[in-house]
């Protein structure tokens, strides 16, 4: 197991091509509440043959509880396709059983610190639907500030899409180490 980062309660490790990791992602993406602001569940064969191999070779990490090793979700810190390498997007998706326990904020804060101290990031940003209040709160608790509302064109828009998407961000120059 290749560990990327540990916090007080979480271990972020690299994904592998294992059946266990595939099963974790399939379970996560098949929960309608987890996918409420993301869209339709990802088909299992797409997870096994596309998503998991991509995660295993990118900056997306499986999140586990340190004491138990239970899978709680994933975190990501990736540059936008074609964008500057020092402008990193923070992402996260957690199992419903992990909601309300502070894991998203804990992992997000740790990744923001890692981005600025070890990865050479100039800026960390995150995006979500305007109506996704929980995710917006995580962004704020991780130190990111509201930047803008913007509107995307969706083929099959989710409820609330008419309110747009939001971007939150933090510059290294505005960040203060914990």
PDB file of C-alpha atoms in Angstrom:
ATOM      1  CA  UNK A   1       0.000   0.000   0.000  1.00  0.00           C
ATOM      2  CA  UNK A   2       1.471   3.333  -1.095  1.00  0.00           C
ATOM      3  CA  UNK A   3       0.389   6.019   1.357  1.00  0.00           C
ATOM      4  CA  UNK A   4       0.254   9.587   0.078  1.00  0.00           C
ATOM      5  CA  UNK A   5      -0.845  11.416   3.217  1.00  0.00           C
ATOM      6  CA  UNK A   6      -2.098  10.754   6.724  1.00  0.00           C
ATOM      7  CA  UNK A   7      -4.171  12.961   8.988  1.00  0.00           C
ATOM      8  CA  UNK A   8      -5.263  12.354  12.537  1.00  0.00           C
ATOM      9  CA  UNK A   9      -8.099  10.058  11.420  1.00  0.00           C
ATOM     10  CA  UNK A  10      -7.566   9.425   7.691  1.00  0.00           C
ATOM     11  CA  UNK A  11      -5.091   7.660   5.453  1.00  0.00           C
ATOM     12  CA  UNK A  12      -4.987   8.722   1.808  1.00  0.00           C
ATOM     13  CA  UNK A  13      -3.413   6.009  -0.289  1.00  0.00           C
ATOM     14  CA  UNK A  14      -2.903   5.419  -3.967  1.00  0.00           C
ATOM     15  CA  UNK A  15      -5.621   3.405  -5.670  1.00  0.00           C
ATOM     16  CA  UNK A  16      -4.709   0.022  -7.107  1.00  0.00           C
ATOM     17  CA  UNK A  17      -6.339  -2.022  -9.855  1.00  0.00           C
ATOM     18  CA  UNK A  18      -7.678  -4.419  -7.218  1.00  0.00           C
ATOM     19  CA  UNK A  19     -11.194  -5.813  -7.151  1.00  0.00           C
ATOM     20  CA  UNK A  20     -11.584  -4.393  -3.635  1.00  0.00           C
ATOM     21  CA  UNK A  21     -10.897  -0.841  -4.848  1.00  0.00           C
ATOM     22  CA  UNK A  22     -13.274  -1.362  -7.771  1.00  0.00           C
ATOM     23  CA  UNK A  23     -15.977  -2.606  -5.397  1.00  0.00           C
ATOM     24  CA  UNK A  24     -15.463   0.430  -3.125  1.00  0.00           C
ATOM     25  CA  UNK A  25     -15.884   2.836  -6.042  1.00  0.00           C
ATOM     26  CA  UNK A  26     -18.882   0.957  -7.424  1.00  0.00           C
ATOM     27  CA  UNK A  27     -20.566   1.113  -4.020  1.00  0.00           C
ATOM     28  CA  UNK A  28     -19.786   4.808  -3.673  1.00  0.00           C
ATOM     29  CA  UNK A  29     -21.067   5.762  -7.122  1.00  0.00           C
ATOM     30  CA  UNK A  30     -24.186   3.611  -6.862  1.00  0.00           C
ATOM     31  CA  UNK A  31     -25.540   5.550  -3.866  1.00  0.00           C
ATOM     32  CA  UNK A  32     -28.144   8.025  -5.216  1.00  0.00           C
ATOM     33  CA  UNK A  33     -27.569  10.438  -2.322  1.00  0.00           C
ATOM     34  CA  UNK A  34     -23.803  10.506  -2.951  1.00  0.00           C
ATOM     35  CA  UNK A  35     -24.494  11.169  -6.632  1.00  0.00           C
ATOM     36  CA  UNK A  36     -27.282  13.701  -6.003  1.00  0.00           C
ATOM     37  CA  UNK A  37     -25.234  16.686  -7.250  1.00  0.00           C
ATOM     38  CA  UNK A  38     -23.039  14.683  -9.618  1.00  0.00           C
ATOM     39  CA  UNK A  39     -25.391  12.866 -11.940  1.00  0.00           C
ATOM     40  CA  UNK A  40     -26.207   9.269 -12.713  1.00  0.00           C
ATOM     41  CA  UNK A  41     -24.334   6.391 -11.086  1.00  0.00           C
ATOM     42  CA  UNK A  42     -21.255   5.277 -12.993  1.00  0.00           C
ATOM     43  CA  UNK A  43     -21.739   1.785 -14.487  1.00  0.00           C
ATOM     44  CA  UNK A  44     -19.614  -0.913 -12.836  1.00  0.00           C
ATOM     45  CA  UNK A  45     -17.794  -1.834 -16.059  1.00  0.00           C
ATOM     46  CA  UNK A  46     -16.833   1.818 -16.607  1.00  0.00           C
ATOM     47  CA  UNK A  47     -15.447   1.992 -13.064  1.00  0.00           C
ATOM     48  CA  UNK A  48     -13.470  -1.255 -13.490  1.00  0.00           C
ATOM     49  CA  UNK A  49     -12.059  -0.506 -16.960  1.00  0.00           C
ATOM     50  CA  UNK A  50     -11.822   3.302 -17.085  1.00  0.00           C
ATOM     51  CA  UNK A  51     -12.229   5.111 -13.754  1.00  0.00           C
ATOM     52  CA  UNK A  52     -10.142   2.860 -11.512  1.00  0.00           C
ATOM     53  CA  UNK A  53      -7.144   2.582 -13.884  1.00  0.00           C
ATOM     54  CA  UNK A  54      -7.239   6.384 -14.329  1.00  0.00           C
ATOM     55  CA  UNK A  55      -7.419   6.936 -10.556  1.00  0.00           C
ATOM     56  CA  UNK A  56      -4.545   4.487  -9.983  1.00  0.00           C
ATOM     57  CA  UNK A  57      -2.203   6.584 -12.127  1.00  0.00           C
ATOM     58  CA  UNK A  58      -3.378  10.076 -11.125  1.00  0.00           C
ATOM     59  CA  UNK A  59      -3.644  12.354  -8.133  1.00  0.00           C
ATOM     60  CA  UNK A  60      -6.773  10.714  -6.756  1.00  0.00           C
ATOM     61  CA  UNK A  61      -6.422   8.840  -3.491  1.00  0.00           C
ATOM     62  CA  UNK A  62      -8.540   6.321  -1.630  1.00  0.00           C
ATOM     63  CA  UNK A  63      -9.471   7.615   1.831  1.00  0.00           C
ATOM     64  CA  UNK A  64      -9.574   5.141   4.699  1.00  0.00           C
ATOM     65  CA  UNK A  65     -10.125   5.461   8.412  1.00  0.00           C
ATOM     66  CA  UNK A  66      -6.712   5.046  10.004  1.00  0.00           C
ATOM     67  CA  UNK A  67      -7.747   2.853  12.938  1.00  0.00           C
ATOM     68  CA  UNK A  68      -9.977   0.466  10.959  1.00  0.00           C
ATOM     69  CA  UNK A  69      -8.844   0.716   7.324  1.00  0.00           C
ATOM     70  CA  UNK A  70     -12.490   1.146   6.261  1.00  0.00           C
ATOM     71  CA  UNK A  71     -12.920   2.886   2.914  1.00  0.00           C
ATOM     72  CA  UNK A  72     -14.676   6.250   3.348  1.00  0.00           C
ATOM     73  CA  UNK A  73     -14.273   7.702  -0.157  1.00  0.00           C
ATOM     74  CA  UNK A  74     -11.704   9.506  -2.241  1.00  0.00           C
ATOM     75  CA  UNK A  75      -9.909  12.848  -2.485  1.00  0.00           C
ATOM     76  CA  UNK A  76      -8.233  14.435  -5.494  1.00  0.00           C
ATOM     77  CA  UNK A  77      -5.873  17.288  -6.225  1.00  0.00           C
ATOM     78  CA  UNK A  78      -5.499  17.622  -9.983  1.00  0.00           C
ATOM     79  CA  UNK A  79      -4.686  20.302 -12.534  1.00  0.00           C
ATOM     80  CA  UNK A  80      -7.392  21.175 -15.050  1.00  0.00           C
ATOM     81  CA  UNK A  81      -6.850  19.594 -18.483  1.00  0.00           C
ATOM     82  CA  UNK A  82      -4.721  22.045 -20.429  1.00  0.00           C
ATOM     83  CA  UNK A  83      -4.446  24.380 -17.431  1.00  0.00           C
ATOM     84  CA  UNK A  84      -1.401  25.454 -15.444  1.00  0.00           C
ATOM     85  CA  UNK A  85       0.209  22.702 -13.352  1.00  0.00           C
ATOM     86  CA  UNK A  86       0.269  24.954 -10.267  1.00  0.00           C
ATOM     87  CA  UNK A  87      -3.526  25.508 -10.318  1.00  0.00           C
ATOM     88  CA  UNK A  88      -4.952  22.423  -8.589  1.00  0.00           C
ATOM     89  CA  UNK A  89      -8.579  21.389  -8.263  1.00  0.00           C
ATOM     90  CA  UNK A  90      -9.571  19.891  -4.934  1.00  0.00           C
ATOM     91  CA  UNK A  91     -12.158  17.125  -5.195  1.00  0.00           C
ATOM     92  CA  UNK A  92     -13.738  14.653  -2.806  1.00  0.00           C
ATOM     93  CA  UNK A  93     -16.494  12.085  -2.702  1.00  0.00           C
ATOM     94  CA  UNK A  94     -17.377  10.315   0.537  1.00  0.00           C
ATOM     95  CA  UNK A  95     -19.652   7.448   1.463  1.00  0.00           C
ATOM     96  CA  UNK A  96     -22.835   8.543   3.158  1.00  0.00           C
ATOM     97  CA  UNK A  97     -21.770   6.722   6.343  1.00  0.00           C
ATOM     98  CA  UNK A  98     -18.812   9.127   6.550  1.00  0.00           C
ATOM     99  CA  UNK A  99     -20.908  12.297   6.193  1.00  0.00           C
ATOM    100  CA  UNK A 100     -21.165  14.642   9.156  1.00  0.00           C
ATOM    101  CA  UNK A 101     -18.010  13.324  10.811  1.00  0.00           C
ATOM    102  CA  UNK A 102     -15.618  16.038   9.607  1.00  0.00           C
ATOM    103  CA  UNK A 103     -13.699  13.727   7.271  1.00  0.00           C
ATOM    104  CA  UNK A 104     -14.246  15.888   4.175  1.00  0.00           C
ATOM    105  CA  UNK A 105     -12.924  18.986   5.933  1.00  0.00           C
ATOM    106  CA  UNK A 106     -10.022  17.087   7.501  1.00  0.00           C
ATOM    107  CA  UNK A 107      -8.927  15.604   4.189  1.00  0.00           C
ATOM    108  CA  UNK A 108      -9.467  18.849   2.277  1.00  0.00           C
ATOM    109  CA  UNK A 109      -7.418  20.896   4.765  1.00  0.00           C
ATOM    110  CA  UNK A 110      -4.591  18.376   4.642  1.00  0.00           C
ATOM    111  CA  UNK A 111      -4.557  18.421   0.833  1.00  0.00           C
ATOM    112  CA  UNK A 112      -4.570  22.223   0.717  1.00  0.00           C
ATOM    113  CA  UNK A 113      -1.543  22.253   3.022  1.00  0.00           C
ATOM    114  CA  UNK A 114       0.185  19.560   0.949  1.00  0.00           C
ATOM    115  CA  UNK A 115      -0.534  21.492  -2.254  1.00  0.00           C
ATOM    116  CA  UNK A 116       1.146  24.634  -0.939  1.00  0.00           C
ATOM    117  CA  UNK A 117       4.006  23.073   1.032  1.00  0.00           C
ATOM    118  CA  UNK A 118       5.058  20.109  -1.129  1.00  0.00           C
ATOM    119  CA  UNK A 119       3.402  20.301  -4.546  1.00  0.00           C
ATOM    120  CA  UNK A 120       4.252  23.866  -5.564  1.00  0.00           C
ATOM    121  CA  UNK A 121       0.661  24.986  -6.038  1.00  0.00           C
ATOM    122  CA  UNK A 122      -0.008  28.674  -6.625  1.00  0.00           C
ATOM    123  CA  UNK A 123      -3.771  28.185  -6.215  1.00  0.00           C
ATOM    124  CA  UNK A 124      -6.188  25.494  -5.028  1.00  0.00           C
ATOM    125  CA  UNK A 125      -9.789  25.681  -6.198  1.00  0.00           C
ATOM    126  CA  UNK A 126     -12.954  23.585  -6.000  1.00  0.00           C
ATOM    127  CA  UNK A 127     -16.288  23.635  -7.789  1.00  0.00           C
ATOM    128  CA  UNK A 128     -19.763  22.345  -7.011  1.00  0.00           C
ATOM    129  CA  UNK A 129     -23.391  23.089  -7.745  1.00  0.00           C
ATOM    130  CA  UNK A 130     -24.633  26.297  -6.141  1.00  0.00           C
ATOM    131  CA  UNK A 131     -27.295  24.295  -4.272  1.00  0.00           C
ATOM    132  CA  UNK A 132     -24.773  21.846  -2.739  1.00  0.00           C
ATOM    133  CA  UNK A 133     -24.544  23.582   0.634  1.00  0.00           C
ATOM    134  CA  UNK A 134     -22.619  20.753   2.345  1.00  0.00           C
ATOM    135  CA  UNK A 135     -19.829  20.767  -0.201  1.00  0.00           C
ATOM    136  CA  UNK A 136     -19.648  24.566  -0.135  1.00  0.00           C
ATOM    137  CA  UNK A 137     -19.271  24.412   3.649  1.00  0.00           C
ATOM    138  CA  UNK A 138     -16.381  21.948   3.301  1.00  0.00           C
ATOM    139  CA  UNK A 139     -14.678  24.320   0.860  1.00  0.00           C
ATOM    140  CA  UNK A 140     -15.078  27.214   3.282  1.00  0.00           C
ATOM    141  CA  UNK A 141     -13.871  25.131   6.233  1.00  0.00           C
ATOM    142  CA  UNK A 142     -10.806  24.156   4.207  1.00  0.00           C
ATOM    143  CA  UNK A 143      -9.944  27.849   3.811  1.00  0.00           C
ATOM    144  CA  UNK A 144     -11.220  28.423   0.276  1.00  0.00           C
ATOM    145  CA  UNK A 145     -13.241  31.558  -0.478  1.00  0.00           C
ATOM    146  CA  UNK A 146     -16.127  32.103  -2.846  1.00  0.00           C
ATOM    147  CA  UNK A 147     -14.949  33.312  -6.272  1.00  0.00           C
ATOM    148  CA  UNK A 148     -17.920  33.188  -8.640  1.00  0.00           C
ATOM    149  CA  UNK A 149     -21.143  31.634  -9.859  1.00  0.00           C
ATOM    150  CA  UNK A 150     -21.052  30.313 -13.408  1.00  0.00           C
ATOM    151  CA  UNK A 151     -23.444  28.415 -15.631  1.00  0.00           C
ATOM    152  CA  UNK A 152     -22.743  25.270 -17.638  1.00  0.00           C
ATOM    153  CA  UNK A 153     -24.872  23.799 -20.386  1.00  0.00           C
ATOM    154  CA  UNK A 154     -25.959  20.277 -19.461  1.00  0.00           C
ATOM    155  CA  UNK A 155     -27.652  17.764 -21.741  1.00  0.00           C
ATOM    156  CA  UNK A 156     -29.645  16.366 -18.825  1.00  0.00           C
ATOM    157  CA  UNK A 157     -29.481  18.997 -16.041  1.00  0.00           C
ATOM    158  CA  UNK A 158     -29.830  17.960 -12.423  1.00  0.00           C
ATOM    159  CA  UNK A 159     -32.410  19.613 -10.166  1.00  0.00           C
ATOM    160  CA  UNK A 160     -30.899  22.911  -9.023  1.00  0.00           C
ATOM    161  CA  UNK A 161     -28.694  23.334 -12.111  1.00  0.00           C
ATOM    162  CA  UNK A 162     -30.599  26.494 -12.989  1.00  0.00           C
ATOM    163  CA  UNK A 163     -28.839  28.170 -10.032  1.00  0.00           C
ATOM    164  CA  UNK A 164     -25.444  27.437 -11.571  1.00  0.00           C
ATOM    165  CA  UNK A 165     -22.122  26.186 -10.325  1.00  0.00           C
ATOM    166  CA  UNK A 166     -19.785  27.873  -7.850  1.00  0.00           C
ATOM    167  CA  UNK A 167     -16.030  28.161  -7.657  1.00  0.00           C
ATOM    168  CA  UNK A 168     -14.097  28.580  -4.421  1.00  0.00           C
ATOM    169  CA  UNK A 169     -10.342  29.151  -4.311  1.00  0.00           C
ATOM    170  CA  UNK A 170      -7.321  29.921  -2.151  1.00  0.00           C
ATOM    171  CA  UNK A 171      -4.022  31.419  -3.290  1.00  0.00           C
ATOM    172  CA  UNK A 172      -0.764  30.324  -1.683  1.00  0.00           C
ATOM    173  CA  UNK A 173      -0.084  33.985  -0.840  1.00  0.00           C
ATOM    174  CA  UNK A 174      -3.324  34.067   1.215  1.00  0.00           C
ATOM    175  CA  UNK A 175      -2.803  30.716   2.921  1.00  0.00           C
ATOM    176  CA  UNK A 176      -1.515  30.463   6.442  1.00  0.00           C
ATOM    177  CA  UNK A 177       0.019  27.186   7.575  1.00  0.00           C
ATOM    178  CA  UNK A 178      -1.792  25.436  10.418  1.00  0.00           C
TER     179      UNK A 178
END
